[in-house]
Structures are given as structure tokens and as C-alpha cells.
PDB file of C-alpha atoms and ligand atoms in Angstrom:
ATOM      1  CA  MET K   1     -12.445  36.266   2.408  1.00 95.00           C
ATOM      2  CA  VAL K   2     -13.734  32.855   2.041  1.00 96.00           C
ATOM      3  CA  THR K   3     -13.301  29.588   4.023  1.00 96.00           C
ATOM      4  CA  VAL K   4     -14.248  26.334   2.529  1.00 96.00           C
ATOM      5  CA  SER K   5     -13.729  22.749   3.949  1.00 95.00           C
ATOM      6  CA  ALA K   6     -13.805  19.384   2.327  1.00 96.00           C
ATOM      7  CA  PRO K   7     -13.629  15.891   3.700  1.00 95.00           C
ATOM      8  CA  GLY K   8     -11.000  13.286   3.265  1.00 95.00           C
ATOM      9  CA  LYS K   9     -11.905   9.614   2.038  1.00 96.00           C
ATOM     10  CA  LEU K  10     -11.624   5.972   2.744  1.00 97.00           C
ATOM     11  CA  MET K  11     -11.884   3.531  -0.041  1.00 98.00           C
ATOM     12  CA  LEU K  12     -14.298   0.817   0.928  1.00 98.00           C
ATOM     13  CA  PHE K  13     -14.297  -1.513  -2.182  1.00 98.00           C
ATOM     14  CA  GLY K  14     -12.656  -1.446  -5.592  1.00 98.00           C
ATOM     15  CA  GLU K  15      -9.270   0.184  -5.295  1.00 98.00           C
ATOM     16  CA  HIS K  16      -6.971  -0.293  -8.300  1.00 98.00           C
ATOM     17  CA  ALA K  17      -9.770  -1.737 -10.330  1.00 98.00           C
ATOM     18  CA  VAL K  18     -11.282   1.533 -10.435  1.00 98.00           C
ATOM     19  CA  VAL K  19      -8.317   2.992 -12.243  1.00 98.00           C
ATOM     20  CA  TYR K  20      -9.286   0.705 -15.216  1.00 98.00           C
ATOM     21  CA  ASP K  21     -12.922   1.524 -15.818  1.00 98.00           C
ATOM     22  CA  ARG K  22     -14.459  -0.437 -12.997  1.00 98.00           C
ATOM     23  CA  PRO K  23     -16.468   0.956 -10.203  1.00 98.00           C
ATOM     24  CA  CYS K  24     -15.646   1.420  -6.562  1.00 98.00           C
ATOM     25  CA  LEU K  25     -17.336   2.444  -3.125  1.00 98.00           C
ATOM     26  CA  VAL K  26     -15.768   5.277  -1.085  1.00 98.00           C
ATOM     27  CA  THR K  27     -16.889   7.125   2.020  1.00 98.00           C
ATOM     28  CA  ALA K  28     -16.019  10.527   3.371  1.00 97.00           C
ATOM     29  CA  VAL K  29     -14.225  10.973   6.534  1.00 96.00           C
ATOM     30  CA  GLY K  30     -14.641  13.473   9.378  1.00 93.00           C
ATOM     31  CA  GLN K  31     -11.019  14.817   9.012  1.00 91.00           C
ATOM     32  CA  ARG K  32     -11.444  18.012   6.899  1.00 92.00           C
ATOM     33  CA  MET K  33      -9.153  20.151   4.839  1.00 93.00           C
ATOM     34  CA  ARG K  34      -9.856  23.896   5.180  1.00 93.00           C
ATOM     35  CA  VAL K  35      -8.813  26.432   2.669  1.00 95.00           C
ATOM     36  CA  THR K  36      -9.188  30.236   3.082  1.00 96.00           C
ATOM     37  CA  VAL K  37      -8.742  32.526   0.173  1.00 96.00           C
ATOM     38  CA  GLU K  38      -8.628  36.336  -0.067  1.00 96.00           C
ATOM     39  CA  LEU K  39      -8.317  38.619  -2.970  1.00 94.00           C
ATOM     40  CA  LEU K  40      -5.263  41.042  -3.153  1.00 96.00           C
ATOM     41  CA  ASP K  41      -4.925  44.419  -4.890  1.00 94.00           C
ATOM     42  CA  MET K  42      -1.605  43.301  -6.280  1.00 94.00           C
ATOM     43  CA  PRO K  43      -1.495  40.767  -9.038  1.00 95.00           C
ATOM     44  CA  GLU K  44       0.322  38.295  -6.816  1.00 97.00           C
ATOM     45  CA  PHE K  45      -0.252  34.685  -5.768  1.00 97.00           C
ATOM     46  CA  LEU K  46       0.538  34.054  -2.118  1.00 97.00           C
ATOM     47  CA  LEU K  47       0.415  30.659  -0.270  1.00 97.00           C
ATOM     48  CA  ASP K  48       0.675  29.615   3.296  1.00 96.00           C
ATOM     49  CA  ALA K  49       0.219  25.853   3.745  1.00 91.00           C
ATOM     50  CA  GLU K  50       1.652  25.001   7.081  1.00 87.00           C
ATOM     51  CA  ASP K  51       0.619  21.362   6.789  1.00 79.00           C
ATOM     52  CA  VAL K  52       2.977  20.861   4.097  1.00 82.00           C
ATOM     53  CA  LYS K  53       5.697  23.235   5.402  1.00 86.00           C
ATOM     54  CA  VAL K  54       5.057  25.853   2.751  1.00 91.00           C
ATOM     55  CA  ILE K  55       5.086  29.413   4.349  1.00 94.00           C
ATOM     56  CA  GLY K  56       5.201  32.769   2.553  1.00 96.00           C
ATOM     57  CA  TYR K  57       5.363  31.211  -1.017  1.00 96.00           C
ATOM     58  CA  LYS K  58       4.875  34.005  -3.501  1.00 96.00           C
ATOM     59  CA  LYS K  59       4.840  34.648  -7.243  1.00 96.00           C
ATOM     60  CA  GLN K  60       3.324  36.998  -9.784  1.00 96.00           C
ATOM     61  CA  MET K  61      -0.281  35.878 -11.105  1.00 96.00           C
ATOM     62  CA  SER K  62       1.190  35.791 -14.511  1.00 95.00           C
ATOM     63  CA  GLU K  63       3.724  33.088 -13.429  1.00 96.00           C
ATOM     64  CA  VAL K  64       1.188  30.797 -11.878  1.00 96.00           C
ATOM     65  CA  GLY K  65       1.854  27.233 -13.055  1.00 96.00           C
ATOM     66  CA  ILE K  66       5.121  28.160 -14.683  1.00 96.00           C
ATOM     67  CA  GLY K  67       8.561  27.074 -13.598  1.00 93.00           C
ATOM     68  CA  GLU K  68       9.670  25.020 -10.606  1.00 92.00           C
ATOM     69  CA  ILE K  69       6.903  24.462  -8.210  1.00 95.00           C
ATOM     70  CA  PRO K  70       7.639  23.229  -4.616  1.00 93.00           C
ATOM     71  CA  LYS K  71       5.836  19.887  -4.015  1.00 90.00           C
ATOM     72  CA  GLY K  72       3.751  21.211  -1.152  1.00 89.00           C
ATOM     73  CA  ALA K  73       2.366  24.065  -3.317  1.00 94.00           C
ATOM     74  CA  LYS K  74       1.649  22.093  -6.589  1.00 95.00           C
ATOM     75  CA  PHE K  75      -2.028  21.202  -6.077  1.00 95.00           C
ATOM     76  CA  VAL K  76      -3.067  24.705  -4.977  1.00 96.00           C
ATOM     77  CA  GLU K  77      -1.080  26.360  -7.754  1.00 97.00           C
ATOM     78  CA  ILE K  78      -2.153  24.163 -10.548  1.00 97.00           C
ATOM     79  CA  ALA K  79      -5.839  24.314  -9.319  1.00 97.00           C
ATOM     80  CA  LEU K  80      -5.407  28.164  -9.557  1.00 97.00           C
ATOM     81  CA  LYS K  81      -3.914  27.799 -12.939  1.00 97.00           C
ATOM     82  CA  ASN K  82      -6.779  25.657 -14.213  1.00 97.00           C
ATOM     83  CA  PHE K  83      -9.362  28.038 -12.666  1.00 96.00           C
ATOM     84  CA  LEU K  84      -7.640  31.184 -14.377  1.00 95.00           C
ATOM     85  CA  GLU K  85      -7.559  29.411 -17.761  1.00 94.00           C
ATOM     86  CA  LYS K  86     -11.242  29.179 -17.683  1.00 92.00           C
ATOM     87  CA  HIS K  87     -11.924  32.265 -15.795  1.00 92.00           C
ATOM     88  CA  PRO K  88      -9.128  35.058 -15.868  1.00 91.00           C
ATOM     89  CA  MET K  89      -9.040  37.523 -13.218  1.00 90.00           C
ATOM     90  CA  LYS K  90      -7.240  40.718 -12.631  1.00 89.00           C
ATOM     91  CA  THR K  91      -6.638  40.716  -8.902  1.00 93.00           C
ATOM     92  CA  GLY K  92      -4.169  38.774  -6.772  1.00 96.00           C
ATOM     93  CA  ILE K  93      -4.996  35.973  -4.386  1.00 96.00           C
ATOM     94  CA  HIS K  94      -3.897  34.601  -0.913  1.00 97.00           C
ATOM     95  CA  VAL K  95      -4.553  31.173  -0.063  1.00 97.00           C
ATOM     96  CA  THR K  96      -4.109  29.536   3.374  1.00 95.00           C
ATOM     97  CA  THR K  97      -4.566  25.846   3.814  1.00 92.00           C
ATOM     98  CA  SER K  98      -4.795  23.903   7.088  1.00 84.00           C
ATOM     99  CA  GLU K  99      -5.911  21.337   9.421  1.00 68.00           C
ATOM    100  CA  PHE K 100      -5.558  17.937   7.575  1.00 65.00           C
ATOM    101  CA  SER K 101      -2.672  15.539   8.129  1.00 62.00           C
ATOM    102  CA  SER K 102      -1.411  14.003   4.908  1.00 60.00           C
ATOM    103  CA  PHE K 103      -0.290  11.179   7.264  1.00 62.00           C
ATOM    104  CA  PHE K 104      -3.054   8.442   7.052  1.00 74.00           C
ATOM    105  CA  GLY K 105      -3.589   8.556   3.304  1.00 76.00           C
ATOM    106  CA  PHE K 106      -7.118  10.365   3.597  1.00 85.00           C
ATOM    107  CA  GLY K 107      -6.410  12.110   0.363  1.00 83.00           C
ATOM    108  CA  SER K 108      -5.284  15.563   1.408  1.00 87.00           C
ATOM    109  CA  SER K 109      -3.982  16.594  -2.133  1.00 90.00           C
ATOM    110  CA  SER K 110      -7.413  16.107  -3.650  1.00 94.00           C
ATOM    111  CA  ALA K 111      -9.274  17.838  -0.860  1.00 95.00           C
ATOM    112  CA  SER K 112      -6.970  20.939  -0.995  1.00 93.00           C
ATOM    113  CA  THR K 113      -7.472  20.924  -4.724  1.00 96.00           C
ATOM    114  CA  VAL K 114     -11.287  20.925  -4.465  1.00 97.00           C
ATOM    115  CA  CYS K 115     -11.131  23.440  -1.580  1.00 97.00           C
ATOM    116  CA  THR K 116      -9.103  25.834  -3.665  1.00 96.00           C
ATOM    117  CA  MET K 117     -11.147  25.727  -6.660  1.00 97.00           C
ATOM    118  CA  LYS K 118     -14.359  26.124  -4.644  1.00 97.00           C
ATOM    119  CA  ALA K 119     -13.012  29.021  -2.639  1.00 96.00           C
ATOM    120  CA  ILE K 120     -11.881  31.075  -5.675  1.00 95.00           C
ATOM    121  CA  SER K 121     -15.212  30.318  -7.310  1.00 95.00           C
ATOM    122  CA  GLU K 122     -17.049  31.577  -4.309  1.00 95.00           C
ATOM    123  CA  LEU K 123     -14.833  34.598  -3.816  1.00 93.00           C
ATOM    124  CA  THR K 124     -15.076  35.658  -7.534  1.00 92.00           C
ATOM    125  CA  GLY K 125     -18.787  34.978  -7.824  1.00 93.00           C
ATOM    126  CA  ILE K 126     -18.090  32.429 -10.752  1.00 93.00           C
ATOM    127  CA  LYS K 127     -20.351  29.848  -9.520  1.00 91.00           C
ATOM    128  CA  LEU K 128     -19.229  26.077 -10.409  1.00 94.00           C
ATOM    129  CA  SER K 129     -21.753  23.242 -10.258  1.00 96.00           C
ATOM    130  CA  ASN K 130     -20.525  20.156  -8.280  1.00 96.00           C
ATOM    131  CA  LYS K 131     -19.726  18.381 -11.653  1.00 96.00           C
ATOM    132  CA  GLU K 132     -17.858  21.407 -13.016  1.00 96.00           C
ATOM    133  CA  LEU K 133     -15.960  21.499  -9.563  1.00 97.00           C
ATOM    134  CA  PHE K 134     -15.206  17.876 -10.031  1.00 98.00           C
ATOM    135  CA  ASP K 135     -14.066  18.090 -13.628  1.00 97.00           C
ATOM    136  CA  LEU K 136     -11.644  21.113 -12.922  1.00 97.00           C
ATOM    137  CA  SER K 137     -10.301  19.507  -9.774  1.00 98.00           C
ATOM    138  CA  TYR K 138      -9.826  16.063 -11.348  1.00 98.00           C
ATOM    139  CA  LYS K 139      -7.978  17.685 -14.324  1.00 98.00           C
ATOM    140  CA  THR K 140      -5.590  19.222 -11.703  1.00 98.00           C
ATOM    141  CA  ILE K 141      -4.806  16.005 -10.129  1.00 96.00           C
ATOM    142  CA  LEU K 142      -4.194  14.377 -13.635  1.00 97.00           C
ATOM    143  CA  ASP K 143      -2.020  17.390 -14.632  1.00 97.00           C
ATOM    144  CA  ILE K 144       0.203  16.718 -11.627  1.00 95.00           C
ATOM    145  CA  GLN K 145       0.027  13.001 -11.026  1.00 92.00           C
ATOM    146  CA  GLY K 146      -0.834  11.768 -14.582  1.00 92.00           C
ATOM    147  CA  LYS K 147      -2.802   8.993 -12.840  1.00 89.00           C
ATOM    148  CA  GLY K 148      -5.838   8.256 -10.538  1.00 95.00           C
ATOM    149  CA  SER K 149      -9.450   7.379 -10.968  1.00 98.00           C
ATOM    150  CA  GLY K 150     -10.641  10.663  -9.334  1.00 98.00           C
ATOM    151  CA  PHE K 151     -12.605   8.990  -6.559  1.00 98.00           C
ATOM    152  CA  ASP K 152     -10.943  11.022  -3.941  1.00 97.00           C
ATOM    153  CA  VAL K 153     -11.870  14.249  -5.651  1.00 98.00           C
ATOM    154  CA  ALA K 154     -15.468  13.135  -5.976  1.00 98.00           C
ATOM    155  CA  THR K 155     -15.576  12.343  -2.220  1.00 98.00           C
ATOM    156  CA  ALA K 156     -14.204  15.751  -1.312  1.00 97.00           C
ATOM    157  CA  VAL K 157     -16.953  17.391  -3.480  1.00 98.00           C
ATOM    158  CA  TYR K 158     -20.023  15.227  -2.833  1.00 98.00           C
ATOM    159  CA  GLY K 159     -19.192  13.629   0.612  1.00 98.00           C
ATOM    160  CA  GLY K 160     -21.369  10.756   1.951  1.00 98.00           C
ATOM    161  CA  THR K 161     -20.796   7.261   0.530  1.00 98.00           C
ATOM    162  CA  LEU K 162     -20.432   6.997  -3.169  1.00 98.00           C
ATOM    163  CA  TYR K 163     -20.590   4.528  -5.858  1.00 98.00           C
ATOM    164  CA  PHE K 164     -18.042   5.823  -8.238  1.00 98.00           C
ATOM    165  CA  VAL K 165     -16.845   4.738 -11.841  1.00 98.00           C
ATOM    166  CA  THR K 166     -13.367   5.957 -13.201  1.00 98.00           C
ATOM    167  CA  GLY K 167     -13.146   9.673 -14.070  1.00 98.00           C
ATOM    168  CA  GLY K 168     -16.561  10.401 -12.691  1.00 98.00           C
ATOM    169  CA  LYS K 169     -18.462   8.548 -15.350  1.00 98.00           C
ATOM    170  CA  VAL K 170     -20.953   7.649 -12.659  1.00 98.00           C
ATOM    171  CA  ILE K 171     -21.193   9.421  -9.263  1.00 98.00           C
ATOM    172  CA  GLU K 172     -23.866   7.954  -7.219  1.00 98.00           C
ATOM    173  CA  PRO K 173     -24.545   8.752  -3.557  1.00 98.00           C
ATOM    174  CA  LEU K 174     -25.737   5.801  -1.445  1.00 98.00           C
ATOM    175  CA  ASN K 175     -28.522   6.639   0.954  1.00 96.00           C
ATOM    176  CA  ILE K 176     -27.315   5.198   4.216  1.00 97.00           C
ATOM    177  CA  SER K 177     -27.454   6.456   7.700  1.00 93.00           C
ATOM    178  CA  GLU K 178     -24.447   4.339   9.386  1.00 94.00           C
ATOM    179  CA  LEU K 179     -21.340   2.418   8.367  1.00 97.00           C
ATOM    180  CA  PRO K 180     -19.975   0.565  11.355  1.00 97.00           C
ATOM    181  CA  LEU K 181     -16.273   0.789  10.574  1.00 98.00           C
ATOM    182  CA  ILE K 182     -12.917   0.771  12.571  1.00 98.00           C
ATOM    183  CA  VAL K 183     -10.022   2.197  10.763  1.00 97.00           C
ATOM    184  CA  GLY K 184      -6.357   1.044  11.744  1.00 97.00           C
ATOM    185  CA  TYR K 185      -3.282   2.807  10.408  1.00 96.00           C
ATOM    186  CA  SER K 186      -0.327   0.446   9.672  1.00 96.00           C
ATOM    187  CA  GLY K 187       2.385   3.005  10.656  1.00 93.00           C
ATOM    188  CA  VAL K 188       3.628   3.084   7.018  1.00 93.00           C
ATOM    189  CA  LYS K 189       2.951   5.922   4.528  1.00 89.00           C
ATOM    190  CA  ALA K 190       2.034   4.524   1.095  1.00 88.00           C
ATOM    191  CA  ASP K 191       2.865   6.136  -2.129  1.00 90.00           C
ATOM    192  CA  THR K 192      -0.117   5.889  -4.334  1.00 92.00           C
ATOM    193  CA  VAL K 193       1.435   6.923  -7.487  1.00 91.00           C
ATOM    194  CA  THR K 194       4.286   4.038  -7.112  1.00 94.00           C
ATOM    195  CA  LEU K 195       1.696   1.400  -6.220  1.00 96.00           C
ATOM    196  CA  ILE K 196      -0.582   2.248  -9.213  1.00 96.00           C
ATOM    197  CA  GLY K 197       2.644   1.977 -11.247  1.00 96.00           C
ATOM    198  CA  GLU K 198       3.301  -1.612  -9.818  1.00 97.00           C
ATOM    199  CA  VAL K 199      -0.160  -2.814 -10.665  1.00 98.00           C
ATOM    200  CA  LYS K 200       0.197  -1.277 -14.016  1.00 97.00           C
ATOM    201  CA  LYS K 201       3.330  -3.289 -14.533  1.00 97.00           C
ATOM    202  CA  LYS K 202       1.506  -6.534 -13.339  1.00 98.00           C
ATOM    203  CA  LEU K 203      -1.172  -5.712 -15.813  1.00 98.00           C
ATOM    204  CA  GLU K 204       1.108  -5.502 -18.641  1.00 98.00           C
ATOM    205  CA  GLU K 205       2.861  -8.757 -17.696  1.00 98.00           C
ATOM    206  CA  GLU K 206      -0.315 -10.780 -17.021  1.00 98.00           C
ATOM    207  CA  PRO K 207      -3.249  -8.986 -18.627  1.00 98.00           C
ATOM    208  CA  GLU K 208      -5.602 -11.899 -18.520  1.00 98.00           C
ATOM    209  CA  LYS K 209      -5.144 -12.736 -15.002  1.00 98.00           C
ATOM    210  CA  VAL K 210      -5.190  -9.100 -13.759  1.00 98.00           C
ATOM    211  CA  ASN K 211      -8.233  -8.262 -15.802  1.00 98.00           C
ATOM    212  CA  ARG K 212      -9.961 -11.260 -14.311  1.00 98.00           C
ATOM    213  CA  ILE K 213      -9.158  -9.940 -10.894  1.00 98.00           C
ATOM    214  CA  PHE K 214     -10.354  -6.554 -11.762  1.00 98.00           C
ATOM    215  CA  ASP K 215     -13.670  -8.068 -13.039  1.00 98.00           C
ATOM    216  CA  ALA K 216     -14.116 -10.107  -9.894  1.00 98.00           C
ATOM    217  CA  ILE K 217     -13.612  -6.912  -7.778  1.00 98.00           C
ATOM    218  CA  LYS K 218     -16.226  -5.202  -9.959  1.00 98.00           C
ATOM    219  CA  ASP K 219     -18.589  -7.939  -9.153  1.00 98.00           C
ATOM    220  CA  LEU K 220     -17.910  -7.536  -5.385  1.00 98.00           C
ATOM    221  CA  VAL K 221     -18.470  -3.776  -5.657  1.00 98.00           C
ATOM    222  CA  GLU K 222     -21.922  -4.405  -7.213  1.00 98.00           C
ATOM    223  CA  LYS K 223     -22.788  -6.904  -4.376  1.00 98.00           C
ATOM    224  CA  ALA K 224     -21.429  -4.749  -1.696  1.00 98.00           C
ATOM    225  CA  LYS K 225     -23.304  -1.670  -2.949  1.00 98.00           C
ATOM    226  CA  ALA K 226     -26.683  -3.437  -2.606  1.00 98.00           C
ATOM    227  CA  ASP K 227     -25.837  -4.978   0.921  1.00 98.00           C
ATOM    228  CA  ILE K 228     -24.494  -1.750   2.241  1.00 98.00           C
ATOM    229  CA  VAL K 229     -27.830  -0.001   1.245  1.00 98.00           C
ATOM    230  CA  LYS K 230     -29.741  -2.921   2.933  1.00 97.00           C
ATOM    231  CA  GLY K 231     -27.377  -2.565   6.077  1.00 97.00           C
ATOM    232  CA  ASP K 232     -26.700  -6.198   5.787  1.00 98.00           C
ATOM    233  CA  TRP K 233     -23.111  -5.757   7.403  1.00 98.00           C
ATOM    234  CA  GLU K 234     -22.498  -9.438   7.916  1.00 98.00           C
ATOM    235  CA  THR K 235     -22.581 -10.045   4.202  1.00 98.00           C
ATOM    236  CA  VAL K 236     -20.807  -6.814   3.328  1.00 98.00           C
ATOM    237  CA  GLY K 237     -18.114  -8.170   5.680  1.00 98.00           C
ATOM    238  CA  LYS K 238     -17.741 -11.253   3.681  1.00 98.00           C
ATOM    239  CA  TRP K 239     -17.440  -9.188   0.328  1.00 98.00           C
ATOM    240  CA  MET K 240     -14.521  -7.358   2.252  1.00 98.00           C
ATOM    241  CA  ASN K 241     -12.635 -10.459   2.858  1.00 98.00           C
ATOM    242  CA  PHE K 242     -13.077 -11.555  -0.683  1.00 98.00           C
ATOM    243  CA  ASP K 243     -11.913  -8.161  -1.990  1.00 98.00           C
ATOM    244  CA  GLN K 244      -8.844  -8.523   0.270  1.00 98.00           C
ATOM    245  CA  GLU K 245      -7.983 -11.836  -1.398  1.00 98.00           C
ATOM    246  CA  TYR K 246      -7.890 -10.174  -4.658  1.00 98.00           C
ATOM    247  CA  LEU K 247      -5.710  -7.312  -3.507  1.00 98.00           C
ATOM    248  CA  ARG K 248      -3.299  -9.786  -1.992  1.00 98.00           C
ATOM    249  CA  ASP K 249      -3.138 -11.360  -5.461  1.00 97.00           C
ATOM    250  CA  LEU K 250      -2.375  -7.991  -6.892  1.00 97.00           C
ATOM    251  CA  GLY K 251       0.562  -8.029  -4.508  1.00 96.00           C
ATOM    252  CA  ILE K 252      -0.193  -4.724  -2.754  1.00 97.00           C
ATOM    253  CA  SER K 253      -0.896  -5.989   0.773  1.00 98.00           C
ATOM    254  CA  THR K 254       1.815  -5.980   3.298  1.00 97.00           C
ATOM    255  CA  GLU K 255       2.607  -8.258   6.409  1.00 97.00           C
ATOM    256  CA  LYS K 256       1.571  -5.538   8.783  1.00 98.00           C
ATOM    257  CA  LEU K 257      -1.801  -4.933   7.065  1.00 98.00           C
ATOM    258  CA  GLU K 258      -2.408  -8.733   7.004  1.00 98.00           C
ATOM    259  CA  ALA K 259      -1.576  -9.075  10.697  1.00 98.00           C
ATOM    260  CA  MET K 260      -3.987  -6.202  11.439  1.00 98.00           C
ATOM    261  CA  ILE K 261      -6.620  -7.634   9.216  1.00 98.00           C
ATOM    262  CA  SER K 262      -6.378 -11.171  10.653  1.00 98.00           C
ATOM    263  CA  ALA K 263      -6.364  -9.890  14.144  1.00 98.00           C
ATOM    264  CA  ALA K 264      -9.601  -7.777  13.452  1.00 98.00           C
ATOM    265  CA  LYS K 265     -11.447 -10.784  11.992  1.00 98.00           C
ATOM    266  CA  LYS K 266     -10.370 -13.165  14.928  1.00 98.00           C
ATOM    267  CA  ALA K 267     -11.691 -10.526  17.323  1.00 98.00           C
ATOM    268  CA  GLY K 268     -15.093 -10.700  15.754  1.00 98.00           C
ATOM    269  CA  ALA K 269     -15.127  -8.187  12.865  1.00 98.00           C
ATOM    270  CA  TYR K 270     -17.594  -9.117  10.107  1.00 98.00           C
ATOM    271  CA  GLY K 271     -14.751  -8.645   7.604  1.00 98.00           C
ATOM    272  CA  ALA K 272     -11.647  -6.522   7.148  1.00 98.00           C
ATOM    273  CA  LYS K 273      -9.477  -5.318   4.272  1.00 98.00           C
ATOM    274  CA  LEU K 274      -6.713  -2.753   3.334  1.00 98.00           C
ATOM    275  CA  SER K 275      -8.089   0.587   2.170  1.00 98.00           C
ATOM    276  CA  GLY K 276      -6.492   2.524  -0.661  1.00 96.00           C
ATOM    277  CA  ALA K 277      -3.375   1.971  -2.601  1.00 96.00           C
ATOM    278  CA  GLY K 278      -1.903  -0.648  -0.271  1.00 96.00           C
ATOM    279  CA  GLY K 279       1.756  -0.922   0.559  1.00 95.00           C
ATOM    280  CA  GLY K 280       0.922   0.769   3.967  1.00 93.00           C
ATOM    281  CA  ASP K 281      -1.653   3.445   5.030  1.00 94.00           C
ATOM    282  CA  CYS K 282      -4.796   2.163   6.535  1.00 96.00           C
ATOM    283  CA  MET K 283      -6.967  -1.020   6.886  1.00 98.00           C
ATOM    284  CA  ILE K 284     -10.685  -1.010   7.613  1.00 98.00           C
ATOM    285  CA  ALA K 285     -12.818  -3.484   9.668  1.00 98.00           C
ATOM    286  CA  LEU K 286     -16.649  -3.754   9.596  1.00 98.00           C
ATOM    287  CA  VAL K 287     -17.695  -4.538  13.170  1.00 98.00           C
ATOM    288  CA  PRO K 288     -20.753  -5.566  15.279  1.00 97.00           C
ATOM    289  CA  ASN K 289     -21.357  -2.735  17.964  1.00 96.00           C
ATOM    290  CA  ASP K 290     -20.629  -5.035  20.832  1.00 98.00           C
ATOM    291  CA  LYS K 291     -17.138  -6.082  19.293  1.00 98.00           C
ATOM    292  CA  ARG K 292     -15.728  -2.615  18.665  1.00 97.00           C
ATOM    293  CA  LYS K 293     -13.461  -2.469  21.748  1.00 98.00           C
ATOM    294  CA  ALA K 294     -12.312  -6.144  21.161  1.00 98.00           C
ATOM    295  CA  VAL K 295     -11.514  -5.399  17.461  1.00 98.00           C
ATOM    296  CA  GLY K 296      -9.920  -2.169  18.347  1.00 98.00           C
ATOM    297  CA  ASP K 297      -7.608  -3.629  20.955  1.00 98.00           C
ATOM    298  CA  ALA K 298      -6.686  -6.584  18.612  1.00 98.00           C
ATOM    299  CA  ILE K 299      -5.632  -4.104  15.897  1.00 98.00           C
ATOM    300  CA  THR K 300      -3.518  -2.221  18.456  1.00 98.00           C
ATOM    301  CA  ILE K 301      -1.950  -5.554  19.744  1.00 98.00           C
ATOM    302  CA  ALA K 302      -1.123  -6.234  16.084  1.00 98.00           C
ATOM    303  CA  GLY K 303       0.909  -3.150  16.017  1.00 97.00           C
ATOM    304  CA  GLY K 304      -1.584  -0.886  14.343  1.00 97.00           C
ATOM    305  CA  GLN K 305      -2.972   2.631  15.415  1.00 97.00           C
ATOM    306  CA  VAL K 306      -6.739   2.756  15.688  1.00 97.00           C
ATOM    307  CA  ILE K 307      -7.831   6.083  14.300  1.00 95.00           C
ATOM    308  CA  ASP K 308     -10.969   7.604  15.642  1.00 92.00           C
ATOM    309  CA  VAL K 309     -12.758   9.089  12.647  1.00 92.00           C
ATOM    310  CA  SER K 310     -16.294   9.457  11.559  1.00 95.00           C
ATOM    311  CA  VAL K 311     -17.436   8.286   8.047  1.00 96.00           C
ATOM    312  CA  ASN K 312     -20.202   9.057   5.593  1.00 97.00           C
ATOM    313  CA  THR K 313     -19.683  12.720   6.324  1.00 97.00           C
ATOM    314  CA  GLU K 314     -20.648  15.990   4.586  1.00 97.00           C
ATOM    315  CA  GLY K 315     -18.930  17.092   1.253  1.00 98.00           C
ATOM    316  CA  ILE K 316     -17.572  20.427   0.534  1.00 97.00           C
ATOM    317  CA  ARG K 317     -19.098  23.455   2.394  1.00 96.00           C
ATOM    318  CA  VAL K 318     -18.539  27.045   2.633  1.00 96.00           C
ATOM    319  CA  GLU K 319     -17.656  27.951   6.147  1.00 94.00           C
ATOM    320  CA  LYS K 320     -18.045  31.709   6.274  1.00 72.00           C
TER     321      LYS K 320
HETATM  322  C1  MEV E 401      -5.647   4.899  -4.006  1.00 83.29           C
HETATM  323  O1  MEV E 401      -6.269   5.261  -2.681  1.00 83.29           O
HETATM  324  C2  MEV E 401      -6.839   4.086  -4.672  1.00 83.29           C
HETATM  325  C3  MEV E 401      -6.456   3.710  -6.164  1.00 83.29           C
HETATM  326  O2  MEV E 401      -7.604   3.112  -6.610  1.00 83.29           O
HETATM  327  C4  MEV E 401      -6.069   4.836  -6.904  1.00 83.29           C
HETATM  328  C5  MEV E 401      -7.278   5.603  -7.592  1.00 83.29           C
HETATM  329  O3  MEV E 401      -8.288   5.106  -7.673  1.00 83.29           O
HETATM  330  O4  MEV E 401      -7.005   6.815  -7.857  1.00 83.29           O
HETATM  331  C6  MEV E 401      -5.200   2.690  -5.999  1.00 83.29           C
END
């Protein structure tokens, strides 16, 4: 039996633009997905994923990836299918996933995909490099969603804080020891695939304008990368505010997110922006140490929920 865990993610800069061949910056969060895998004598696939209300799901190994798959089982089952296509196995497998709420948009689908792939490779002795683990897991996400840059998959694998270019063309860890963020949940669950679709529509309608926005966001990502490494939080905050303006222009911010962002800034944050697909989920604020409480209180008064989560955390690891 093997248990592995992988972190969730928070996008710092570059969301949406990263779907279109631009870079982004992302950090791993302390909330971790855990997946336990054991081999079975019978050629059966069993899944227990309480977090997504899938209990006692069972099918023949020969049927993995075939027929109707319940939503909550998709990422684990297609990860297994993609692994088996490369490395066939004769035994059965029991997968148990736990401990990660899909609630805040921290990327539970990609974390469970990466964990499943890693756990099976550990258990079968078929070692995968981090890049192979990324590639197979990213393929799994694309097979299911058809969309996505893969930044969440890279974060689950590598952890830390990454500079990432679409599809893993570049995955570069940033050498930093702190990242003074506050995270606020807007109370609304966002649907990433729908929001990617909305931005795609906008891009088709106004290609010049939207490409100009994506290029401007790319510029901010490059600047923020250099200033994050320097620890110049005041300047990084300024880039965050600019990025938020572009995201607003893309039409993916919400009144609630705007209220939380402006409350955070008024209370003394260096900068604030939405994080991820938009339409809900979370906002982030970069804050001086002596303003943490004031900024947290301001986000709460604006109707947000401050989430106590560590950032820049470790990537995938084998637990036992
Ligand atoms: C979603 O958290 C971030 C997006 O850029 C999608 C992606 O990069 O896969 C909107």
C-alpha cells in the first residue's frame, strides 16, 4: 500500500493569458490531497473518494476508461487508464482519496490526478520522472476537460512557487522563502471550464484587444517574477493591481471580488487581485506584516471568508 500527497494551488499572476501561450506565476498551498493505492489479486478497479461522494465504485480493469464514468471518479479513472496504456498491469487496484475540499478552487482535480499517477507508479515500481508525471497527468486533464494550461498539475508535482508557460513548456521554480499573502474566499464556487469558454469567446470577437491584454499580462508576469525573487512586495503589489485591471477588462471579475479587493487595499494591502478563473472562488492580497489583521478584517466585513492557508509549500511526496 502506498499513500502520496500533493498540494493545491493559488494563481498569483497570469491567469487566462497562460491558456494562450503566455507565462504565469503560481504557488502551492498547504491544503493537500491524499491518495492511497493498494494492489488487488482480482483484476478490478475500486474507488473510494468520500470528498466527492464516490463510495464503493467498482469495475473490471479491462473496462477502465470505458462507458459512463461518474463525475467524481473521472480524474482518478482516466489517470489510471493513461497509466495502463503506457504500463499495462495484470493485478487490480484500490484507490482511496481524501482530505481536500474542492470548495475554494485550489485545484483538487489536478492534485488527485497527480497523486493517483504517482501512487500507482510507486506501487508498481515503474518510476516516473517529475516531467513524465506532469505529462501523463496533464494529458489526463485535457482528456477530461479539453482545456487548461496545466499550471495546476505542475504545482501539484513540483510545489513551491513556479514560473510556468502553457503546457509545461517552461516550469521554473522561484527561489523564495516567504510570500506574505492573505486569501479571501468570495463564497461563490467558480466553474473554470465555463470561464475559459467565456474568455475564448471574447478572444474570437475582439482578437486584437484581447491579445493586447494577454501581452500586457505577460509583461506583468515577467516584472512580478523579478520582484518576487527580490522580495520587493510593495512593487509586486502594484503589479497585482495592474493585473486585476486587465482581468476586469476580460470580464471575469465579480462585484463581490471587487468589494473584497478594494477593502483589502483600503486597509493597507500592497495590492490585491482575484486568483484563478474568476467568476468567484478566491482573491489574494499581498500585505505588510503589521497590516495582516486589518486587511483580514476588511475582507471579512466586505463579505469574504479569510482562509488560513500556508503558501510556497512542498510538491508531491510519498507519505508511507
Ligand atoms: C484557472 O485557475 C486559471 C486559468 O488560467 C485556466 C488554466 O490556466 O488552466 C483560467
